[in-house]
């Protein structure tokens, strides 16, 4: 269990944004760790796989826009670069929102035991858990 907590700590460090929110990291390198730590059912594993693929597509589009934006303005004036940096930040924020959305989807499929384990891990790391409406099933 200590290894699992350490892996989730690394996952949450991956996205130390949103005021230290406790993210799972769906779509990250450690989907296998998520599967093991939370003992995901086959259906949850399939959802994790599909949502990870969806996140990859969503964020690749945003990454391409960000790369194009930076390349297009390599030689721009400082005034223009300020505007470009604001647009770049919006793209990065959109990527972060996508990550949170996929985590929230997976959390919505958790049973009580899995969700309690998530809350316990978040509390141990002093991170804010993502709250989901436990009465709504996203299926």
XYZ file of C-alpha atoms in Angstrom:
139
model
C 0.000 0.000 0.000
C 2.936 2.354 0.642
C 4.053 1.915 -2.963
C 0.547 2.738 -4.156
C 0.419 5.896 -2.063
C 3.827 6.907 -3.416
C 2.637 6.374 -6.990
C -0.454 8.472 -6.397
C 1.732 11.142 -4.834
C 3.760 11.218 -8.038
C 0.565 11.391 -10.087
C -0.721 14.288 -8.054
C 2.633 16.026 -8.431
C 2.239 15.691 -12.203
C -0.565 18.190 -12.001
C 0.109 20.284 -8.940
C -2.402 22.756 -10.168
C -5.927 23.726 -9.178
C -4.854 24.639 -5.662
C -3.274 21.289 -4.863
C -6.196 19.223 -6.032
C -5.882 15.477 -5.629
C -5.910 14.210 -9.190
C -5.767 10.607 -10.306
C -3.916 11.324 -13.520
C -6.171 9.514 -15.977
C -4.332 9.410 -19.268
C -0.942 9.684 -17.611
C 1.826 7.139 -17.476
C 0.408 5.262 -14.509
C -3.022 3.999 -15.509
C -1.827 0.600 -14.312
C -1.167 2.037 -10.845
C -4.665 3.527 -10.771
C -6.062 0.123 -11.733
C -4.148 -1.655 -8.969
C -4.578 0.889 -6.189
C -8.329 1.193 -6.666
C -8.874 -2.415 -7.776
C -10.829 -1.312 -10.828
C -13.422 -3.615 -12.319
C -13.128 -4.657 -15.951
C -15.718 -2.059 -16.918
C -13.830 0.665 -15.047
C -10.592 -0.437 -16.716
C -12.251 -0.163 -20.122
C -13.541 3.304 -19.220
C -10.055 4.291 -18.048
C -8.584 3.115 -21.336
C -11.198 4.945 -23.422
C -11.053 8.166 -21.419
C -7.260 8.132 -21.546
C -7.439 7.905 -25.338
C -9.999 10.712 -25.452
C -7.814 12.885 -23.227
C -4.820 12.240 -25.460
C -6.725 13.394 -28.547
C -8.158 16.453 -26.808
C -4.817 17.549 -25.400
C -2.808 16.803 -28.542
C -4.978 19.315 -30.390
C -4.321 21.911 -27.701
C -0.592 21.081 -27.653
C -0.428 21.538 -31.427
C -2.112 24.936 -31.094
C 0.347 25.923 -28.357
C 3.361 24.832 -30.437
C 2.063 26.701 -33.465
C 1.443 29.800 -31.362
C 5.005 29.748 -30.017
C 6.563 29.076 -33.407
C 4.509 31.776 -35.099
C 5.650 34.386 -32.588
C 9.319 33.466 -32.095
C 10.458 36.873 -33.302
C 7.540 38.955 -32.011
C 7.796 42.134 -29.990
C 7.420 42.049 -26.187
C 3.953 43.579 -26.461
C 2.755 40.818 -28.756
C 4.462 38.185 -26.598
C 2.389 39.292 -23.613
C -0.778 38.627 -25.605
C 0.651 35.341 -26.866
C 1.519 34.274 -23.317
C -2.078 34.871 -22.242
C -3.366 32.706 -25.095
C -0.754 30.051 -24.272
C -1.920 30.061 -20.640
C -5.526 29.570 -21.779
C -4.463 26.530 -23.807
C -2.571 25.051 -20.848
C -5.557 25.722 -18.575
C -7.794 23.901 -21.064
C -5.475 20.889 -20.941
C -5.655 20.902 -17.153
C -9.448 21.106 -17.259
C -9.478 18.097 -19.585
C -7.374 16.111 -17.105
C -9.692 17.022 -14.243
C -12.758 16.152 -16.312
C -11.443 12.648 -17.068
C -10.501 12.096 -13.428
C -13.970 13.182 -12.378
C -15.515 10.753 -14.862
C -13.541 7.867 -13.403
C -14.276 8.923 -9.832
C -17.956 8.929 -10.745
C -17.715 5.203 -11.471
C -16.046 4.380 -8.141
C -17.955 2.331 -5.612
C -17.973 3.441 -1.967
C -14.841 1.459 -1.043
C -12.862 2.850 -3.982
C -13.988 6.415 -3.322
C -13.209 6.141 0.393
C -9.725 4.869 -0.516
C -9.303 7.887 -2.805
C -10.401 10.266 -0.027
C -8.023 8.607 2.448
C -5.067 8.923 0.077
C -5.890 12.564 -0.659
C -6.158 13.342 3.046
C -2.832 11.617 3.764
C -1.188 13.845 1.158
C -3.063 16.966 2.308
C -4.622 17.441 -1.112
C -8.155 18.530 -1.911
C -10.209 15.626 -3.288
C -12.341 16.040 -6.371
C -15.901 15.687 -5.180
C -18.369 13.862 -7.363
C -22.086 13.494 -6.988
C -22.307 9.943 -5.700
C -26.001 9.655 -6.621
C -25.394 10.169 -10.359
C -23.939 7.426 -12.540
C -22.323 8.715 -15.749
C -22.753 5.471 -17.694
